[in-house]
XYZ file of C-alpha atoms in Angstrom:
765
model
C 5.438 10.516 18.948
C 2.130 9.262 17.140
C 2.117 6.860 14.822
C 1.262 8.272 11.245
C -2.148 6.442 10.026
C 0.162 4.728 7.544
C 2.491 3.753 10.074
C -0.698 2.266 12.000
C -2.070 0.292 8.965
C 1.676 -1.053 8.511
C 1.563 -2.660 12.311
C -1.898 -4.659 11.387
C -0.010 -5.403 8.226
C 3.111 -6.859 10.366
C 0.670 -8.649 12.415
C -0.308 -11.076 9.509
C 2.668 -12.892 7.334
C 2.171 -13.606 4.364
C 2.260 -17.691 4.367
C 3.097 -18.138 7.734
C -0.660 -16.462 9.503
C -2.896 -19.223 9.440
C -6.719 -18.927 8.331
C -7.892 -18.713 11.599
C -5.977 -15.934 12.476
C -6.749 -13.770 9.678
C -10.899 -14.128 10.192
C -10.295 -14.004 14.184
C -13.613 -12.126 14.904
C -11.992 -9.581 17.317
C -8.029 -10.214 16.195
C -8.494 -10.800 13.266
C -7.139 -8.433 9.628
C -9.659 -6.751 9.135
C -11.376 -6.468 12.551
C -8.452 -4.775 13.420
C -8.082 -1.891 10.237
C -11.981 -1.705 11.253
C -10.565 -0.446 14.736
C -8.288 1.598 13.394
C -10.806 3.593 11.179
C -13.083 3.664 14.383
C -10.317 5.506 16.335
C -9.598 7.851 13.574
C -13.334 8.521 13.293
C -13.065 9.234 17.215
C -10.290 11.673 16.750
C -12.362 13.268 14.502
C -15.754 13.625 16.545
C -13.661 14.882 19.404
C -13.563 18.167 19.318
C -10.576 18.049 22.133
C -8.560 16.619 20.015
C -6.392 17.725 16.830
C -7.657 15.786 14.507
C -9.591 17.918 11.448
C -11.576 16.045 8.655
C -13.830 17.917 6.596
C -17.279 16.119 6.307
C -16.587 14.228 3.053
C -13.159 12.321 4.790
C -15.092 11.870 7.842
C -18.210 10.249 5.447
C -15.209 7.852 3.297
C -13.583 7.339 6.525
C -16.725 5.501 7.202
C -17.651 3.844 4.324
C -13.963 2.679 4.891
C -14.866 1.535 8.102
C -17.895 -0.601 7.158
C -16.198 -1.780 4.494
C -13.985 -3.970 6.367
C -16.532 -5.186 8.375
C -18.536 -6.553 5.799
C -14.971 -8.262 4.733
C -15.127 -9.789 7.874
C -18.718 -10.687 8.268
C -18.837 -12.441 4.347
C -15.794 -14.391 5.072
C -15.778 -15.554 8.303
C -16.049 -19.389 8.739
C -19.220 -20.869 8.501
C -20.219 -23.809 11.110
C -21.440 -27.030 9.482
C -25.313 -27.616 10.275
C -27.908 -30.436 9.351
C -30.189 -29.237 6.636
C -33.098 -28.225 7.411
C -34.510 -31.564 5.918
C -32.702 -33.782 8.521
C -34.312 -31.195 11.027
C -37.957 -31.870 10.421
C -37.167 -35.841 10.184
C -35.376 -35.723 13.356
C -38.434 -33.714 14.511
C -41.648 -32.537 12.043
C -42.655 -29.598 14.975
C -39.611 -27.933 14.679
C -40.106 -23.679 14.647
C -39.755 -21.148 11.791
C -37.038 -19.308 13.580
C -34.656 -22.693 13.635
C -35.791 -23.735 10.530
C -34.723 -20.431 9.390
C -31.284 -20.820 11.123
C -30.572 -24.091 9.483
C -31.909 -22.566 5.472
C -28.834 -19.566 6.378
C -26.145 -22.036 7.137
C -27.223 -24.881 4.148
C -27.464 -22.332 1.390
C -24.682 -20.181 0.789
C -26.710 -17.872 -1.198
C -29.304 -17.273 1.503
C -26.838 -17.313 4.285
C -24.650 -14.356 2.223
C -27.666 -12.306 1.656
C -28.367 -12.430 5.559
C -25.122 -11.440 6.211
C -25.172 -8.273 3.875
C -28.741 -7.331 4.838
C -27.238 -7.742 8.856
C -24.051 -5.242 7.850
C -26.124 -2.886 6.302
C -27.866 -2.928 9.424
C -25.403 -2.142 11.491
C -23.656 0.406 9.408
C -26.940 2.355 8.987
C -27.293 5.796 11.302
C -28.655 5.185 13.973
C -32.852 6.087 13.749
C -33.939 9.241 15.290
C -35.781 9.433 18.368
C -39.967 9.736 17.392
C -41.328 13.176 18.900
C -44.122 13.570 22.307
C -47.188 12.287 21.508
C -50.104 14.720 22.637
C -52.554 11.623 22.134
C -54.325 9.839 19.467
C -55.248 11.866 16.521
C -56.157 14.139 18.921
C -56.022 17.677 17.391
C -58.315 16.072 14.606
C -60.638 14.845 17.077
C -61.264 18.270 18.815
C -62.242 19.817 15.464
C -64.550 16.740 14.367
C -66.231 16.684 18.157
C -66.347 21.048 17.221
C -67.809 20.901 14.310
C -70.555 18.343 15.561
C -70.895 20.451 18.833
C -71.512 23.901 16.976
C -73.672 21.808 13.993
C -71.302 23.610 11.478
C -69.954 21.409 8.997
C -67.264 23.343 8.002
C -64.690 22.783 10.482
C -64.609 19.025 9.798
C -64.750 19.276 5.856
C -61.619 17.797 4.862
C -61.588 15.060 8.123
C -61.876 12.113 8.974
C -65.430 11.321 10.043
C -64.579 7.600 11.818
C -60.981 7.606 14.401
C -60.453 3.329 14.035
C -56.230 2.931 12.501
C -57.976 1.494 9.472
C -60.041 4.912 8.843
C -57.440 6.639 7.020
C -57.725 3.240 4.687
C -61.435 3.550 4.474
C -61.334 7.765 3.357
C -63.239 9.192 0.742
C -60.682 11.480 -1.753
C -59.127 14.389 0.464
C -60.255 13.148 3.526
C -57.751 12.685 6.550
C -56.051 13.949 9.346
C -56.030 16.868 10.699
C -52.824 19.284 9.734
C -50.891 18.415 13.269
C -51.995 14.574 13.159
C -51.086 13.996 9.586
C -47.466 15.499 10.315
C -46.947 13.338 14.011
C -48.438 10.386 11.942
C -45.407 10.721 9.174
C -42.781 11.785 10.956
C -43.602 8.686 13.349
C -44.207 6.935 9.998
C -40.832 8.232 8.781
C -39.269 6.836 12.085
C -40.409 3.315 12.171
C -39.152 2.318 8.603
C -35.588 4.229 9.660
C -35.602 1.862 13.082
C -36.810 -1.426 10.818
C -33.686 0.352 7.920
C -31.242 -0.520 11.182
C -32.775 -3.369 12.127
C -33.860 -2.326 15.310
C -37.554 -4.533 15.236
C -37.688 -3.843 18.729
C -37.155 0.263 19.037
C -39.686 0.650 16.903
C -41.979 -0.962 18.926
C -40.886 0.912 21.990
C -41.499 3.644 20.017
C -45.143 2.949 18.534
C -45.864 2.380 22.450
C -44.806 5.285 23.311
C -46.909 7.165 20.460
C -49.765 5.236 21.536
C -49.514 3.410 18.101
C -49.983 -0.437 19.722
C -51.223 -1.517 16.933
C -48.734 -0.564 14.774
C -46.525 -2.445 17.337
C -48.177 -5.466 16.401
C -47.839 -5.266 13.022
C -44.370 -5.269 13.377
C -44.136 -8.197 15.556
C -45.636 -10.543 13.339
C -41.341 -10.013 11.342
C -40.447 -12.085 14.269
C -40.130 -15.667 13.717
C -41.984 -18.554 15.845
C -40.043 -19.951 18.345
C -40.732 -22.660 20.886
C -38.580 -24.128 23.687
C -41.059 -27.361 23.900
C -40.792 -27.783 19.987
C -37.021 -27.333 19.719
C -35.039 -30.454 18.689
C -32.550 -31.613 21.254
C -30.243 -33.168 19.079
C -29.491 -30.344 16.501
C -29.463 -27.496 19.267
C -26.716 -26.796 21.713
C -28.759 -24.432 23.809
C -31.661 -26.962 25.115
C -34.006 -25.744 27.630
C -36.108 -27.655 29.722
C -39.220 -29.062 28.141
C -41.057 -28.427 31.220
C -41.120 -24.564 31.523
C -42.963 -24.042 27.472
C -41.594 -21.035 26.174
C -43.535 -19.879 23.157
C -42.600 -16.521 21.124
C -42.919 -14.589 17.481
C -45.584 -15.149 14.893
C -47.010 -18.688 13.906
C -48.745 -17.143 10.599
C -46.089 -15.724 9.409
C -47.272 -16.097 6.090
C -50.446 -14.648 6.780
C -49.132 -11.679 8.171
C -47.329 -11.155 5.249
C -49.702 -11.208 2.900
C -51.420 -8.770 5.165
C -48.123 -6.767 5.334
C -48.337 -6.468 1.040
C -51.874 -5.714 0.661
C -51.420 -2.145 3.171
C -48.283 -1.583 1.098
C -49.983 -1.435 -2.438
C -52.949 0.062 -1.487
C -52.178 4.064 -3.200
C -54.731 5.470 -0.466
C -51.978 5.520 2.143
C -49.013 7.627 2.763
C -45.618 7.270 1.385
C -43.697 6.532 4.488
C -46.928 4.155 4.902
C -46.436 2.182 2.374
C -42.259 2.131 2.786
C -43.568 0.492 6.125
C -45.473 -1.995 4.937
C -43.032 -2.657 2.322
C -40.034 -3.085 4.414
C -42.040 -5.145 7.108
C -42.114 -7.480 3.834
C -40.203 -6.760 1.357
C -41.056 -8.654 -1.949
C -40.771 -8.315 -5.919
C -44.148 -6.346 -5.639
C -43.910 -3.920 -2.631
C -39.550 -3.041 -3.764
C -41.100 -0.045 -5.151
C -42.649 1.259 -2.317
C -38.792 0.741 -0.220
C -37.488 2.530 -3.436
C -39.360 5.763 -2.977
C -38.120 6.769 0.008
C -33.872 5.645 -0.001
C -31.958 8.038 -0.380
C -28.231 6.460 0.009
C -26.886 4.722 -2.202
C -27.001 1.661 1.189
C -30.200 2.382 0.830
C -30.912 1.129 -2.163
C -28.726 -1.430 -1.962
C -30.502 -2.483 1.196
C -34.196 -2.380 -0.031
C -32.557 -5.223 -2.897
C -30.774 -7.096 -0.520
C -33.601 -7.038 1.952
C -36.010 -8.136 -1.175
C -33.643 -10.958 -2.299
C -33.382 -12.526 0.915
C -36.876 -12.900 1.858
C -38.030 -14.868 -2.038
C -35.175 -17.046 -1.178
C -36.116 -17.863 2.570
C -39.790 -18.506 1.195
C -38.053 -20.667 -1.699
C -36.753 -22.430 0.737
C -39.459 -22.861 3.383
C -41.799 -23.981 0.409
C -38.977 -26.912 -0.516
C -39.973 -28.247 2.940
C -43.371 -28.116 3.400
C -43.552 -24.673 5.109
C -42.827 -26.466 8.428
C -45.919 -27.511 10.933
C -47.400 -24.202 11.787
C -47.786 -23.044 8.053
C -47.724 -25.914 6.176
C -48.951 -28.370 8.295
C -47.883 -31.675 9.724
C -48.527 -33.797 6.723
C -47.294 -31.272 3.651
C -44.483 -31.021 5.705
C -43.865 -34.720 5.559
C -44.520 -35.483 2.158
C -42.168 -32.714 1.142
C -39.111 -33.595 2.907
C -39.775 -37.252 1.684
C -39.392 -36.016 -2.187
C -36.690 -35.151 -3.706
C -35.119 -31.886 -2.681
C -34.739 -29.484 -5.879
C -32.275 -27.316 -6.706
C -33.080 -23.687 -7.315
C -28.935 -22.254 -6.328
C -27.856 -21.340 -9.197
C -31.149 -19.611 -10.418
C -31.318 -17.926 -7.359
C -27.876 -17.013 -7.420
C -28.420 -15.887 -11.258
C -30.802 -13.560 -10.097
C -28.771 -12.555 -6.625
C -26.398 -11.067 -9.292
C -28.506 -9.703 -11.744
C -30.750 -7.587 -8.923
C -27.243 -6.087 -7.415
C -25.384 -5.277 -10.892
C -28.153 -2.468 -11.398
C -26.723 -0.964 -8.003
C -23.691 0.311 -10.579
C -26.024 2.640 -12.154
C -28.953 3.490 -9.555
C -29.039 7.706 -8.483
C -28.727 8.211 -5.254
C -29.955 11.803 -3.700
C -27.847 11.982 -0.303
C -24.116 10.998 0.005
C -21.877 9.398 -2.956
C -23.199 7.056 -5.265
C -22.247 3.955 -7.293
C -19.019 4.865 -8.679
C -17.449 6.101 -4.996
C -14.023 3.445 -4.678
C -15.583 2.246 -1.422
C -19.759 1.133 -2.940
C -17.590 0.101 -6.113
C -15.129 -2.692 -3.798
C -18.129 -2.600 -1.459
C -20.810 -4.377 -4.559
C -17.977 -6.358 -6.099
C -17.207 -8.094 -2.669
C -20.750 -8.713 -2.383
C -20.930 -10.588 -5.746
C -17.101 -12.487 -5.435
C -15.935 -10.025 -8.149
C -12.987 -9.347 -5.909
C -10.365 -10.164 -8.727
C -12.058 -7.679 -11.074
C -12.666 -5.023 -8.403
C -8.622 -4.902 -8.244
C -8.433 -5.304 -12.122
C -10.703 -2.256 -11.690
C -8.243 -0.436 -9.050
C -5.345 -0.320 -10.632
C -7.125 0.871 -13.665
C -8.313 3.642 -11.505
C -5.413 5.191 -10.232
C -3.372 4.569 -13.384
C -5.990 7.748 -14.679
C -6.118 9.704 -11.816
C -2.989 11.922 -11.680
C -1.573 11.798 -8.561
C -2.299 12.917 -4.728
C -4.095 15.807 -5.644
C -7.513 14.317 -6.650
C -9.537 14.169 -3.319
C -9.040 11.224 -0.914
C -6.226 9.962 -3.009
C -4.044 8.758 -0.482
C -7.161 7.260 1.613
C -8.175 5.071 -1.299
C -4.838 3.859 -2.594
C -4.085 2.947 0.960
C -7.420 0.629 1.135
C -6.939 -0.873 -1.855
C -3.284 -1.715 -0.976
C -4.110 -3.403 2.297
C -7.304 -5.233 0.547
C -5.081 -6.935 -1.783
C -2.514 -8.124 1.109
C -6.112 -9.099 2.900
C -7.115 -10.805 0.027
C -3.729 -12.643 -1.304
C -2.778 -14.049 2.228
C -6.532 -15.499 2.020
C -5.435 -17.579 -1.506
C -8.439 -15.480 -3.249
C -8.061 -14.678 -6.656
C -5.829 -11.606 -7.051
C -4.563 -10.730 -10.437
C -1.066 -10.142 -9.941
C -0.716 -6.778 -12.539
C -3.440 -5.456 -10.751
C -1.807 -5.742 -7.483
C 1.553 -4.564 -8.635
C -0.065 -1.272 -10.131
C -1.505 -0.659 -6.861
C 1.073 -1.408 -4.623
C 3.983 0.437 -6.728
C 1.212 3.584 -5.861
C 0.833 2.780 -2.149
C 4.993 2.975 -2.430
C 5.266 6.068 -4.421
C 2.729 7.307 -1.762
C 4.495 6.351 1.160
C 7.928 7.929 -0.968
C 6.232 11.177 -0.922
C 5.155 11.365 2.215
C 8.707 10.794 3.947
C 8.337 7.183 5.587
C 11.155 5.437 4.409
C 10.358 2.951 6.654
C 7.564 1.315 5.306
C 8.108 0.971 1.809
C 10.662 -2.211 2.257
C 7.065 -4.028 3.983
C 5.276 -2.799 0.283
C 7.435 -3.034 -2.397
C 8.235 -6.804 -0.508
C 4.559 -7.668 -1.574
C 5.454 -6.541 -5.385
C 6.605 -10.249 -6.126
C 8.917 -10.521 -9.472
C 9.560 -6.951 -9.118
C 9.914 -6.227 -5.534
C 13.450 -6.017 -5.438
C 13.597 -3.763 -8.470
C 11.211 -1.293 -6.540
C 13.000 -1.236 -3.235
C 16.109 -0.893 -5.270
C 14.705 2.246 -7.365
C 13.815 3.847 -3.687
C 17.480 3.027 -2.026
C 18.931 4.789 -5.263
C 16.452 7.879 -4.683
C 17.558 8.214 -1.595
C 19.262 12.196 -0.313
C 23.053 12.320 -1.068
C 23.095 13.322 2.778
C 21.886 10.421 4.182
C 24.656 8.974 5.800
C 25.987 5.578 5.294
C 24.750 3.742 8.391
C 20.972 5.324 7.592
C 21.495 3.803 4.355
C 22.266 0.479 5.701
C 19.731 0.388 8.385
C 17.452 0.949 5.601
C 18.582 -1.596 3.204
C 18.963 -4.240 5.960
C 14.798 -3.087 6.282
C 14.526 -5.643 3.476
C 15.791 -8.692 5.064
C 13.295 -8.200 7.767
C 10.146 -8.651 4.504
C 11.832 -11.860 2.790
C 13.244 -9.595 0.259
C 17.554 -11.096 -0.827
C 19.415 -8.699 0.919
C 22.307 -8.930 -1.596
C 19.506 -8.832 -4.440
C 18.459 -5.627 -3.433
C 22.531 -4.255 -2.955
C 23.559 -4.957 -6.225
C 20.417 -3.859 -7.897
C 20.603 -0.248 -6.064
C 24.117 0.130 -6.808
C 23.387 -0.807 -10.429
C 20.106 1.680 -10.812
C 22.900 4.080 -9.397
C 25.283 3.624 -11.544
C 23.036 3.986 -14.603
C 21.252 6.945 -13.805
C 24.329 8.545 -12.816
C 26.339 7.722 -15.720
C 22.962 8.898 -18.161
C 22.944 12.527 -16.528
C 26.756 12.664 -16.654
C 28.853 13.936 -20.151
C 31.063 11.013 -21.770
C 34.531 12.271 -20.822
C 36.425 14.368 -23.590
C 39.157 13.182 -24.835
C 41.395 16.144 -23.826
C 41.110 16.694 -20.360
C 43.165 18.218 -17.719
C 43.766 16.832 -14.571
C 42.215 19.113 -11.403
C 42.541 17.618 -8.018
C 40.449 20.952 -6.699
C 37.748 21.100 -8.682
C 34.381 20.086 -6.482
C 31.690 17.388 -7.390
C 28.584 17.761 -9.381
C 25.629 16.367 -7.428
C 25.664 13.572 -10.083
C 28.857 13.335 -9.434
C 28.520 12.348 -5.762
C 25.150 10.092 -6.371
C 27.757 8.016 -8.868
C 30.557 7.820 -6.316
C 28.475 6.926 -2.523
C 26.719 4.338 -5.556
C 29.381 1.858 -4.507
C 28.456 1.577 -0.735
C 25.505 -0.225 -1.487
C 27.682 -3.148 -2.054
C 29.922 -3.250 1.084
C 27.521 -3.849 3.865
C 28.004 -7.675 3.199
C 31.061 -9.704 1.561
C 28.184 -11.915 0.067
C 28.117 -8.644 -3.009
C 31.275 -7.645 -2.248
C 32.409 -9.275 -6.034
C 30.133 -6.726 -7.274
C 31.446 -3.916 -5.266
C 34.189 -4.719 -7.227
C 32.801 -4.785 -10.514
C 31.030 -1.047 -9.932
C 33.773 1.177 -7.499
C 35.862 -0.076 -11.117
C 33.468 1.682 -13.581
C 33.065 4.288 -10.931
C 36.813 4.911 -10.278
C 37.487 4.362 -14.123
C 34.578 7.364 -15.051
C 36.684 9.534 -12.709
C 40.074 8.961 -13.890
C 38.481 9.861 -17.320
C 37.044 13.189 -16.475
C 40.377 14.253 -14.412
C 39.274 13.782 -10.526
C 41.039 11.565 -8.907
C 40.165 12.776 -5.739
C 36.693 10.781 -5.955
C 38.442 7.817 -7.077
C 40.713 8.092 -3.992
C 37.161 8.830 -1.606
C 35.853 5.747 -3.880
C 39.183 3.152 -2.461
C 39.405 4.797 0.687
C 35.854 3.529 1.952
C 36.444 0.858 0.370
C 37.222 -2.357 2.433
C 40.152 -4.029 2.185
C 39.411 -7.242 1.330
C 36.905 -6.202 -1.146
C 38.982 -8.583 -3.996
C 39.169 -11.788 -1.594
C 35.696 -12.406 -2.230
C 35.222 -15.111 -5.673
C 35.383 -12.157 -9.078
C 37.295 -12.165 -12.353
C 40.954 -11.900 -11.777
C 40.401 -8.915 -14.270
C 38.761 -7.296 -11.684
C 40.632 -7.636 -8.995
C 43.388 -6.750 -11.079
C 41.870 -3.708 -12.341
C 40.984 -2.412 -8.552
C 44.528 -4.171 -7.586
C 46.035 -1.274 -10.326
C 44.183 1.802 -9.061
C 45.510 1.070 -5.397
C 49.057 1.287 -6.825
C 47.428 4.108 -8.570
C 46.460 6.202 -5.787
C 49.255 5.136 -3.604
C 51.934 7.042 -6.082
C 49.509 10.047 -6.219
C 48.719 10.574 -2.477
C 52.498 9.974 -2.073
C 53.365 12.881 -4.103
C 51.490 14.837 -2.327
C 52.821 14.210 1.198
C 55.924 14.958 -0.334
C 54.774 18.639 -1.088
C 53.310 19.061 1.936
C 56.525 18.411 3.964
C 58.803 20.121 0.997
C 56.490 23.611 1.197
C 55.988 23.340 5.163
C 57.789 26.112 7.358
C 60.307 23.678 8.616
C 62.323 23.739 5.147
C 63.185 27.347 5.394
C 65.574 25.326 7.638
C 65.935 22.090 7.770
C 67.146 20.138 10.594
C 68.713 15.979 11.034
C 64.831 15.446 11.768
C 63.677 17.133 8.650
C 65.589 15.867 5.991
C 65.180 12.411 7.347
C 61.401 12.884 6.613
C 61.574 14.384 3.528
C 63.937 11.790 1.938
C 61.659 9.230 3.470
C 58.401 10.511 1.514
C 60.648 10.612 -1.611
C 61.685 7.192 -1.394
C 58.383 5.819 -0.716
C 57.087 8.407 -4.170
C 59.807 6.401 -5.905
C 59.436 2.865 -5.297
C 55.361 3.283 -5.315
C 55.775 5.239 -8.166
C 58.110 3.125 -10.443
C 56.060 0.137 -9.255
C 53.600 1.412 -10.857
C 55.402 2.033 -14.273
C 57.537 -0.999 -14.374
C 54.282 -3.260 -14.270
C 51.561 -2.949 -17.341
C 49.143 -0.686 -15.441
C 45.907 -0.990 -16.547
C 46.985 -2.402 -19.909
C 43.979 -3.177 -21.826
C 43.065 -6.675 -21.611
C 41.158 -5.828 -25.460
C 38.120 -8.197 -24.600
C 34.511 -8.336 -25.967
C 34.463 -4.369 -23.522
C 35.723 -2.278 -26.249
C 34.228 0.619 -24.370
C 35.989 -0.417 -21.341
C 39.839 -1.096 -22.739
C 38.834 2.336 -24.720
C 38.978 4.023 -20.780
C 41.923 2.452 -19.521
C 44.241 3.567 -22.816
C 42.945 7.189 -21.830
C 43.506 7.019 -18.246
C 47.153 5.540 -18.880
C 47.681 8.051 -20.916
C 46.536 10.807 -19.023
C 47.965 10.108 -15.421
C 51.220 7.964 -16.408
C 53.036 10.869 -18.255
C 51.625 12.911 -14.964
C 53.271 10.438 -12.596
C 56.476 10.921 -14.811
C 56.470 14.516 -14.390
C 55.833 14.656 -10.617
C 58.270 12.272 -9.451
C 60.516 13.988 -11.891
C 60.351 17.502 -10.521
C 59.946 15.707 -6.745
C 63.703 14.358 -7.066
C 64.851 17.352 -9.522
C 63.564 19.789 -6.519
C 65.070 17.892 -3.162
C 68.363 17.795 -5.288
C 69.827 20.358 -2.819
C 69.075 18.507 0.133
C 69.577 15.321 -1.483
C 72.285 15.845 -4.112
C 71.876 12.154 -5.303
C 68.633 12.474 -6.450
C 69.794 14.873 -9.167
C 70.844 11.188 -11.052
C 67.832 9.851 -9.757
C 66.693 11.988 -12.405
C 68.772 10.445 -15.043
C 67.463 7.222 -13.584
C 63.950 7.959 -14.391
C 64.669 9.216 -18.196
C 66.340 5.454 -18.576
C 63.134 4.099 -17.148
C 60.652 6.367 -19.543
C 62.964 5.062 -22.819
C 63.480 1.829 -21.918
C 61.223 -0.757 -24.665
C 59.697 -2.816 -22.139
C 57.673 -0.338 -20.537
C 56.689 1.041 -23.088
C 55.994 4.441 -21.575
C 57.190 6.862 -24.140
C 53.909 5.330 -26.143
C 51.633 7.061 -23.523
C 53.067 10.508 -24.628
C 51.853 10.037 -27.647
C 49.124 12.942 -28.773
C 45.570 11.524 -29.571
C 43.768 14.110 -31.125
C 45.544 17.944 -32.103
C 44.538 19.821 -29.110
C 45.784 17.444 -26.611
C 49.106 19.200 -25.248
C 52.804 17.619 -26.218
C 53.328 15.845 -22.949
C 56.499 14.729 -24.439
C 57.947 17.921 -24.533
C 56.981 19.286 -21.779
C 58.999 16.313 -20.176
C 61.914 16.836 -22.132
C 61.813 20.190 -21.193
C 62.296 19.284 -17.922
C 65.102 16.693 -18.397
C 66.948 20.049 -20.231
C 66.302 22.099 -16.626
C 67.914 18.867 -15.020
C 70.835 18.531 -17.402
C 71.663 22.989 -16.345
C 71.395 22.238 -13.401
C 73.909 19.697 -13.312
C 76.447 22.784 -14.614
C 75.619 24.603 -11.567
C 78.737 23.173 -9.908
C 81.588 24.237 -12.568
C 82.637 22.280 -15.181
C 81.225 21.602 -19.041
C 80.499 18.090 -19.638
C 76.581 17.847 -18.867
C 76.575 14.549 -18.236
C 79.048 14.208 -15.604
C 76.058 14.294 -12.894
C 74.996 11.488 -14.845
C 78.310 9.591 -14.213
C 78.967 9.921 -10.333
């Protein structure tokens, strides 16, 4: 059977045990925690987009799934181990002719802010939707060209009065107001520029250049090529480059004068005569504070807005770092570079970090045209991860889930699952995780697993609740349906051990919660209760009866099993349902009292076993007495009948002649009160039962008639204080002593059945 989504997440979590998994395993690029979570999302997306699969998701759910995938990718990118590298100054000292591409590489690795900005920019590139393919070109401004030529041939300037008169690439920049391209060419140019911008947005620079060539716009490809940093194999310092190439085969590429190129792009972006997308195109090639508004003008999604700001921050930070080292030989010249690397370095990291934070905080209120806005939980998560505020993120998530009215909220299950695993991932990495917030989030996820019936997964997440883990898992176990088998209960209990929860403590707490909850629901026993062995148990009573099962799975919890079972048996005897007490004793191990426990609890347990033994013995006598063989008894029957009565007599007298359930008058006044009630309820009943059994059997076993009066003597014996138990405790209670004396009177009268006038003759025989 295919795993559920929750089970798949659980499988990944199981691979990385808290406090045991090494950081390099968690952050492995292929098999780490975040890559595996990202792959789960990719698999779900593939299933949803496969028309042959029955795995339907709404467009909103599919978008949310993609956002979650992107968030896991961001986590992996940002938390991966950086490779130690030398500083750009060291590189330039070793080789002052190091090209810009290598300098930028070392700058990125040395500056934490720059590296993080680069990582986020690359992540935004990879998560951007694929750009559309450009339309097929019909030549270079062919419609405009035809109309201009037609106007000249016909001598009628009206045909070209709103068109440009020159067709060089810069003609539009020089055009008079109101003049431009033919509508067809203008539409193509707009579509092309939008496509080129979307390629830049997705980081597909080389594909953008190919699109320019296909559209017969090679000058635009040249503009894009200027963004490529200069690189030359013969000038690379072999000391700091692992990929050293043969200097005899000189290879160079990229832009030597990138600073000049950026200035030109900025100038174009600021030109109001250019179209919106052309200005955005140039602004995206050379992002800066001055060109940012023109990029933002075409941003539609939240990710677009984030990308625009990150690009500006990265370029400005990179420019500042290059300026600190003189710009390198190809931009600043040898002398300037040499002087810069000799001067003491100027620390700007904290200032740039402050700017980084201020700029990105604006993403919390940005307005978007398409897709989820800044309040989307995944966008909130992404922004806080980038700002390194994951502790605040988890606190906000906990507050959100406290406000949300449960699973009816759209996307609730997906959000709570994501934040639960995010909090555990951060905890695995020893990053700040507010304990209370994590507890709230995991509690909600455990609630979700309970709601979806995925019981086997609950222990894994309950174990992560810290101080509350035992309480939460015990709460789950105590809520299992009544029809759950003992084996299934023990399996669920033992799952706790797999995730390092103390099974004995979980079992004890589960039993405590079960008893407490049941007794809270059940009415308090009345002072006057009729014993009813045939009465059905209510659901709550059955729940109470089974509560002790949790503590008999291990000998370690036997002392608690003794305590819990005594509590339950007291209740059931107190409400006149000894059959439930018998059932509890039947499933308790015989050696349950062998482990360390108080002598008082052991004595109470043994007293209940004595009682049930006598109670069951009477039932056995009744079964034999009312069997079909009783009508025509033979020797075998009489022998069996006599043995059953002997057993009943021995067990009942053994109980009566000891201090059965005598209160200890300890600090537990409620317990003492219950024990006194039980004695008053059952000692008279046991005496009456033995009396009836002896009296009813007198014809088959004559000596039992005399034993009836022997029992009277025992009841009257002050050593045992049995007559006190016949006294009434309330006006509504039946007079049991009167009932017993009536039975004795019958026995006396029956002694005269054989003749004679001495009623005590039977006693003296």
